[in-house]
PDB file of C-alpha atoms and ligand atoms in Angstrom:
ATOM      1  CA  MET A   1     130.183 155.293  40.809  1.00 84.00           C
ATOM      2  CA  ALA A   2     133.173 157.079  39.238  1.00 91.00           C
ATOM      3  CA  ASN A   3     136.652 155.559  39.508  1.00 93.00           C
ATOM      4  CA  ASN A   4     138.101 159.074  39.424  1.00 93.00           C
ATOM      5  CA  GLU A   5     136.360 160.495  42.510  1.00 97.00           C
ATOM      6  CA  GLN A   6     138.804 162.594  44.522  1.00 98.00           C
ATOM      7  CA  THR A   7     139.230 163.497  48.171  1.00 98.00           C
ATOM      8  CA  PHE A   8     141.528 165.832  50.066  1.00 99.00           C
ATOM      9  CA  ILE A   9     143.470 164.224  52.918  1.00 99.00           C
ATOM     10  CA  MET A  10     145.785 166.291  55.089  1.00 99.00           C
ATOM     11  CA  ILE A  11     148.209 164.901  57.641  1.00 99.00           C
ATOM     12  CA  LYS A  12     148.077 167.548  60.357  1.00 99.00           C
ATOM     13  CA  PRO A  13     151.172 168.912  62.175  1.00 99.00           C
ATOM     14  CA  ASP A  14     150.960 166.322  64.977  1.00 98.00           C
ATOM     15  CA  GLY A  15     150.776 163.490  62.429  1.00 99.00           C
ATOM     16  CA  VAL A  16     153.818 164.822  60.578  1.00 99.00           C
ATOM     17  CA  ALA A  17     155.791 165.423  63.808  1.00 98.00           C
ATOM     18  CA  ARG A  18     154.946 161.938  65.073  1.00 98.00           C
ATOM     19  CA  GLY A  19     156.185 160.270  61.896  1.00 98.00           C
ATOM     20  CA  LEU A  20     152.789 159.014  60.732  1.00 98.00           C
ATOM     21  CA  VAL A  21     153.025 160.202  57.113  1.00 98.00           C
ATOM     22  CA  GLY A  22     154.095 156.803  55.796  1.00 98.00           C
ATOM     23  CA  GLU A  23     151.439 155.003  57.834  1.00 98.00           C
ATOM     24  CA  VAL A  24     148.657 157.170  56.374  1.00 98.00           C
ATOM     25  CA  ILE A  25     149.934 156.796  52.822  1.00 98.00           C
ATOM     26  CA  LYS A  26     150.323 153.044  53.306  1.00 98.00           C
ATOM     27  CA  ARG A  27     146.706 152.630  54.422  1.00 98.00           C
ATOM     28  CA  PHE A  28     145.241 154.529  51.473  1.00 98.00           C
ATOM     29  CA  GLU A  29     147.578 152.838  48.986  1.00 98.00           C
ATOM     30  CA  GLN A  30     146.963 149.321  50.261  1.00 97.00           C
ATOM     31  CA  LYS A  31     143.205 149.867  49.914  1.00 98.00           C
ATOM     32  CA  GLY A  32     143.822 150.521  46.224  1.00 97.00           C
ATOM     33  CA  TYR A  33     143.457 154.303  46.103  1.00 97.00           C
ATOM     34  CA  TYR A  34     145.770 156.308  43.900  1.00 96.00           C
ATOM     35  CA  LEU A  35     147.945 159.099  45.329  1.00 97.00           C
ATOM     36  CA  ARG A  36     147.118 161.856  42.864  1.00 97.00           C
ATOM     37  CA  ALA A  37     149.010 164.751  44.531  1.00 98.00           C
ATOM     38  CA  LEU A  38     151.228 165.318  47.563  1.00 98.00           C
ATOM     39  CA  LYS A  39     153.099 168.231  49.075  1.00 98.00           C
ATOM     40  CA  MET A  40     154.624 169.091  52.418  1.00 98.00           C
ATOM     41  CA  MET A  41     154.083 172.696  53.413  1.00 98.00           C
ATOM     42  CA  ASN A  42     153.801 175.250  56.160  1.00 98.00           C
ATOM     43  CA  VAL A  43     150.234 176.532  56.159  1.00 98.00           C
ATOM     44  CA  PRO A  44     149.591 180.271  55.789  1.00 98.00           C
ATOM     45  CA  LYS A  45     147.126 181.412  58.462  1.00 98.00           C
ATOM     46  CA  GLU A  46     144.664 182.649  55.793  1.00 98.00           C
ATOM     47  CA  LEU A  47     144.585 179.181  54.221  1.00 98.00           C
ATOM     48  CA  ALA A  48     143.902 177.457  57.558  1.00 98.00           C
ATOM     49  CA  GLU A  49     141.132 179.989  58.275  1.00 98.00           C
ATOM     50  CA  GLU A  50     139.568 179.509  54.848  1.00 98.00           C
ATOM     51  CA  HIS A  51     139.792 175.709  55.041  1.00 98.00           C
ATOM     52  CA  TYR A  52     137.864 175.712  58.323  1.00 98.00           C
ATOM     53  CA  VAL A  53     135.620 178.720  57.535  1.00 98.00           C
ATOM     54  CA  ASP A  54     132.453 176.684  58.267  1.00 98.00           C
ATOM     55  CA  LEU A  55     133.668 176.308  61.870  1.00 98.00           C
ATOM     56  CA  SER A  56     134.524 179.996  62.358  1.00 98.00           C
ATOM     57  CA  SER A  57     131.764 180.515  64.936  1.00 98.00           C
ATOM     58  CA  LYS A  58     132.889 177.553  67.063  1.00 98.00           C
ATOM     59  CA  PRO A  59     134.716 178.202  70.343  1.00 98.00           C
ATOM     60  CA  PHE A  60     137.597 175.945  69.259  1.00 98.00           C
ATOM     61  CA  TYR A  61     138.136 177.712  65.875  1.00 98.00           C
ATOM     62  CA  LYS A  62     141.074 179.891  66.949  1.00 98.00           C
ATOM     63  CA  GLY A  63     142.839 176.975  68.618  1.00 98.00           C
ATOM     64  CA  LEU A  64     142.156 174.820  65.553  1.00 98.00           C
ATOM     65  CA  VAL A  65     143.740 177.392  63.212  1.00 98.00           C
ATOM     66  CA  ASN A  66     146.740 177.754  65.550  1.00 98.00           C
ATOM     67  CA  TYR A  67     147.134 173.957  65.564  1.00 98.00           C
ATOM     68  CA  ILE A  68     147.093 173.709  61.763  1.00 98.00           C
ATOM     69  CA  VAL A  69     149.710 176.486  61.352  1.00 98.00           C
ATOM     70  CA  SER A  70     151.921 175.152  64.169  1.00 98.00           C
ATOM     71  CA  GLY A  71     154.146 173.008  61.928  1.00 98.00           C
ATOM     72  CA  PRO A  72     154.384 171.467  58.487  1.00 98.00           C
ATOM     73  CA  VAL A  73     151.462 169.443  57.128  1.00 99.00           C
ATOM     74  CA  VAL A  74     151.326 166.978  54.257  1.00 99.00           C
ATOM     75  CA  ALA A  75     148.516 167.799  51.824  1.00 99.00           C
ATOM     76  CA  THR A  76     147.377 164.985  49.558  1.00 98.00           C
ATOM     77  CA  VAL A  77     144.725 164.197  46.964  1.00 98.00           C
ATOM     78  CA  TRP A  78     143.535 160.595  46.626  1.00 98.00           C
ATOM     79  CA  GLU A  79     141.543 159.192  43.766  1.00 97.00           C
ATOM     80  CA  GLY A  80     139.294 156.163  43.311  1.00 97.00           C
ATOM     81  CA  LYS A  81     135.812 154.714  43.540  1.00 97.00           C
ATOM     82  CA  GLY A  82     134.008 155.875  46.697  1.00 98.00           C
ATOM     83  CA  VAL A  83     137.169 157.521  48.033  1.00 98.00           C
ATOM     84  CA  VAL A  84     135.347 160.283  49.955  1.00 98.00           C
ATOM     85  CA  VAL A  85     133.153 158.028  52.095  1.00 98.00           C
ATOM     86  CA  THR A  86     135.673 155.197  52.361  1.00 98.00           C
ATOM     87  CA  GLY A  87     138.445 157.692  53.082  1.00 98.00           C
ATOM     88  CA  ARG A  88     136.427 158.981  56.053  1.00 98.00           C
ATOM     89  CA  LYS A  89     136.167 155.389  57.301  1.00 98.00           C
ATOM     90  CA  LEU A  90     139.932 154.949  56.992  1.00 98.00           C
ATOM     91  CA  VAL A  91     140.352 158.262  58.888  1.00 98.00           C
ATOM     92  CA  GLY A  92     137.829 157.430  61.652  1.00 98.00           C
ATOM     93  CA  ALA A  93     135.412 159.510  63.738  1.00 98.00           C
ATOM     94  CA  THR A  94     136.340 163.132  64.568  1.00 98.00           C
ATOM     95  CA  ASN A  95     136.793 162.380  68.281  1.00 98.00           C
ATOM     96  CA  PRO A  96     139.565 159.763  68.459  1.00 98.00           C
ATOM     97  CA  LEU A  97     138.119 158.206  71.601  1.00 97.00           C
ATOM     98  CA  ALA A  98     135.023 157.372  69.517  1.00 97.00           C
ATOM     99  CA  SER A  99     137.018 156.242  66.458  1.00 98.00           C
ATOM    100  CA  GLU A 100     136.991 152.520  65.771  1.00 98.00           C
ATOM    101  CA  PRO A 101     140.267 150.681  66.320  1.00 98.00           C
ATOM    102  CA  GLY A 102     141.556 149.938  62.832  1.00 98.00           C
ATOM    103  CA  SER A 103     140.907 153.497  61.692  1.00 98.00           C
ATOM    104  CA  ILE A 104     143.793 155.987  61.649  1.00 98.00           C
ATOM    105  CA  ARG A 105     142.405 158.134  64.462  1.00 98.00           C
ATOM    106  CA  GLY A 106     141.277 155.003  66.346  1.00 98.00           C
ATOM    107  CA  ASP A 107     144.786 153.613  66.233  1.00 98.00           C
ATOM    108  CA  PHE A 108     146.987 156.677  66.657  1.00 98.00           C
ATOM    109  CA  CYS A 109     145.444 159.439  68.764  1.00 98.00           C
ATOM    110  CA  ILE A 110     143.374 160.442  71.785  1.00 98.00           C
ATOM    111  CA  ASP A 111     142.396 164.157  71.753  1.00 98.00           C
ATOM    112  CA  VAL A 112     140.016 165.746  69.197  1.00 98.00           C
ATOM    113  CA  GLY A 113     142.302 168.778  69.015  1.00 98.00           C
ATOM    114  CA  ARG A 114     145.261 166.548  67.998  1.00 98.00           C
ATOM    115  CA  ASN A 115     143.534 164.073  65.720  1.00 98.00           C
ATOM    116  CA  VAL A 116     146.382 163.601  63.215  1.00 98.00           C
ATOM    117  CA  ILE A 117     144.487 163.813  59.935  1.00 98.00           C
ATOM    118  CA  HIS A 118     141.771 165.595  57.958  1.00 98.00           C
ATOM    119  CA  GLY A 119     139.542 164.040  55.313  1.00 98.00           C
ATOM    120  CA  SER A 120     136.913 165.749  53.141  1.00 98.00           C
ATOM    121  CA  ASP A 121     133.348 164.943  54.234  1.00 98.00           C
ATOM    122  CA  ALA A 122     131.625 165.096  50.809  1.00 98.00           C
ATOM    123  CA  VAL A 123     132.455 165.181  47.097  1.00 98.00           C
ATOM    124  CA  GLU A 124     131.569 168.891  46.939  1.00 98.00           C
ATOM    125  CA  SER A 125     133.760 169.828  49.925  1.00 98.00           C
ATOM    126  CA  ALA A 126     136.582 167.741  48.428  1.00 98.00           C
ATOM    127  CA  LYS A 127     136.388 169.855  45.250  1.00 98.00           C
ATOM    128  CA  ARG A 128     136.478 173.071  47.279  1.00 98.00           C
ATOM    129  CA  GLU A 129     139.405 171.882  49.412  1.00 98.00           C
ATOM    130  CA  ILE A 130     141.460 170.549  46.479  1.00 98.00           C
ATOM    131  CA  GLY A 131     141.043 173.934  44.764  1.00 98.00           C
ATOM    132  CA  LEU A 132     142.112 175.694  47.949  1.00 98.00           C
ATOM    133  CA  TRP A 133     145.190 173.564  48.682  1.00 98.00           C
ATOM    134  CA  PHE A 134     146.297 172.865  45.112  1.00 98.00           C
ATOM    135  CA  PRO A 135     145.535 176.107  43.231  1.00 98.00           C
ATOM    136  CA  GLU A 136     148.296 175.113  40.779  1.00 97.00           C
ATOM    137  CA  GLY A 137     146.173 172.121  39.692  1.00 97.00           C
ATOM    138  CA  LEU A 138     147.057 168.414  39.595  1.00 96.00           C
ATOM    139  CA  ALA A 139     149.383 166.574  37.228  1.00 90.00           C
ATOM    140  CA  ASP A 140     147.392 164.652  34.614  1.00 84.00           C
ATOM    141  CA  ASN A 141     149.798 161.811  33.767  1.00 83.00           C
ATOM    142  CA  LYS A 142     147.988 159.188  35.809  1.00 85.00           C
ATOM    143  CA  PRO A 143     148.920 155.522  35.186  1.00 85.00           C
ATOM    144  CA  GLU A 144     146.261 152.982  34.214  1.00 85.00           C
ATOM    145  CA  LEU A 145     144.933 151.194  37.337  1.00 83.00           C
ATOM    146  CA  LYS A 146     143.922 147.967  35.627  1.00 84.00           C
ATOM    147  CA  TRP A 147     144.485 145.654  38.607  1.00 89.00           C
ATOM    148  CA  VAL A 148     142.200 147.520  41.019  1.00 93.00           C
ATOM    149  CA  TYR A 149     138.960 147.732  39.031  1.00 94.00           C
ATOM    150  CA  GLU A 150     137.086 145.032  37.106  1.00 91.00           C
TER     151      GLU A 150
HETATM  152  P1  RTP B 201     138.451 167.253  59.729  1.00 50.42           P
HETATM  153  O1  RTP B 201     137.659 168.323  59.008  1.00 50.42           O
HETATM  154  O2  RTP B 201     139.713 167.740  60.359  1.00 50.42           O
HETATM  155  O3  RTP B 201     138.615 166.003  58.943  1.00 50.42           O
HETATM  156  O4  RTP B 201     137.553 166.822  60.923  1.00 50.42           O
HETATM  157  P2  RTP B 201     136.062 166.372  60.921  1.00 50.42           P
HETATM  158  O5  RTP B 201     135.385 166.671  59.612  1.00 50.42           O
HETATM  159  O6  RTP B 201     136.076 164.944  61.373  1.00 50.42           O
HETATM  160  O7  RTP B 201     135.465 167.297  62.057  1.00 50.42           O
HETATM  161  P3  RTP B 201     134.936 168.807  62.068  1.00 50.42           P
HETATM  162  O8  RTP B 201     133.718 168.822  62.901  1.00 50.42           O
HETATM  163  O9  RTP B 201     134.882 169.361  60.683  1.00 50.42           O
HETATM  164  O10 RTP B 201     136.082 169.523  62.889  1.00 50.42           O
HETATM  165  C1  RTP B 201     137.272 169.902  62.261  1.00 50.42           C
HETATM  166  C2  RTP B 201     138.411 169.726  63.210  1.00 50.42           C
HETATM  167  O11 RTP B 201     138.251 170.635  64.299  1.00 50.42           O
HETATM  168  C3  RTP B 201     138.837 170.075  65.460  1.00 50.42           C
HETATM  169  N1  RTP B 201     137.828 170.023  66.506  1.00 50.42           N
HETATM  170  N2  RTP B 201     138.084 170.376  67.729  1.00 50.42           N
HETATM  171  N3  RTP B 201     137.879 170.982  70.461  1.00 50.42           N
HETATM  172  C4  RTP B 201     136.827 170.503  69.835  1.00 50.42           C
HETATM  173  O12 RTP B 201     135.774 170.286  70.394  1.00 50.42           O
HETATM  174  C5  RTP B 201     136.954 170.225  68.417  1.00 50.42           C
HETATM  175  N4  RTP B 201     136.000 169.766  67.627  1.00 50.42           N
HETATM  176  C6  RTP B 201     136.562 169.653  66.395  1.00 50.42           C
HETATM  177  C7  RTP B 201     139.315 168.680  65.118  1.00 50.42           C
HETATM  178  O13 RTP B 201     140.714 168.745  64.803  1.00 50.42           O
HETATM  179  C8  RTP B 201     138.524 168.357  63.875  1.00 50.42           C
HETATM  180  O14 RTP B 201     139.179 167.390  63.069  1.00 50.42           O
END
């Protein structure tokens, strides 16, 4: 398993407004994952639509896009062994009422339409999303992580 696997994690507008940015970053950092990129931004509607294009036929799609563009988000890329699957565990189940306590959604939210955070669901979707949110590319001056891996 590659130590340089990447995932896209976005703190949604409710997470930013509620002051949960530090909490999210803390949880990924304390696990040992490396914060590879981070930016705070207002989301153009076209970007929100493209990010969630697979859900465009769902009844909640319009509301979902409106939610994502409603305020600033924090877009991040995290790197490390198994970060896609383990990142989803740190994030928790889509519906916060079904998310395990100890996960971010399990600890900090209630409604599926205000579930604080997004995490890529597969390595391939992570690649697509990182390309979409960071078209400028990622800095390549990563430090050596010699205390995390054997
Ligand atoms: P995300 O992409 O945000 O990490 O969420 P996910 O993979 O856990 O869930 P997905 O099924 O891809 O849904 C994307 C986002 O759409 C909103 N949603 N609303 N009202 C509803 O029934 C409903 N279902 C999903 C949530 O914000 C969910 O995270």
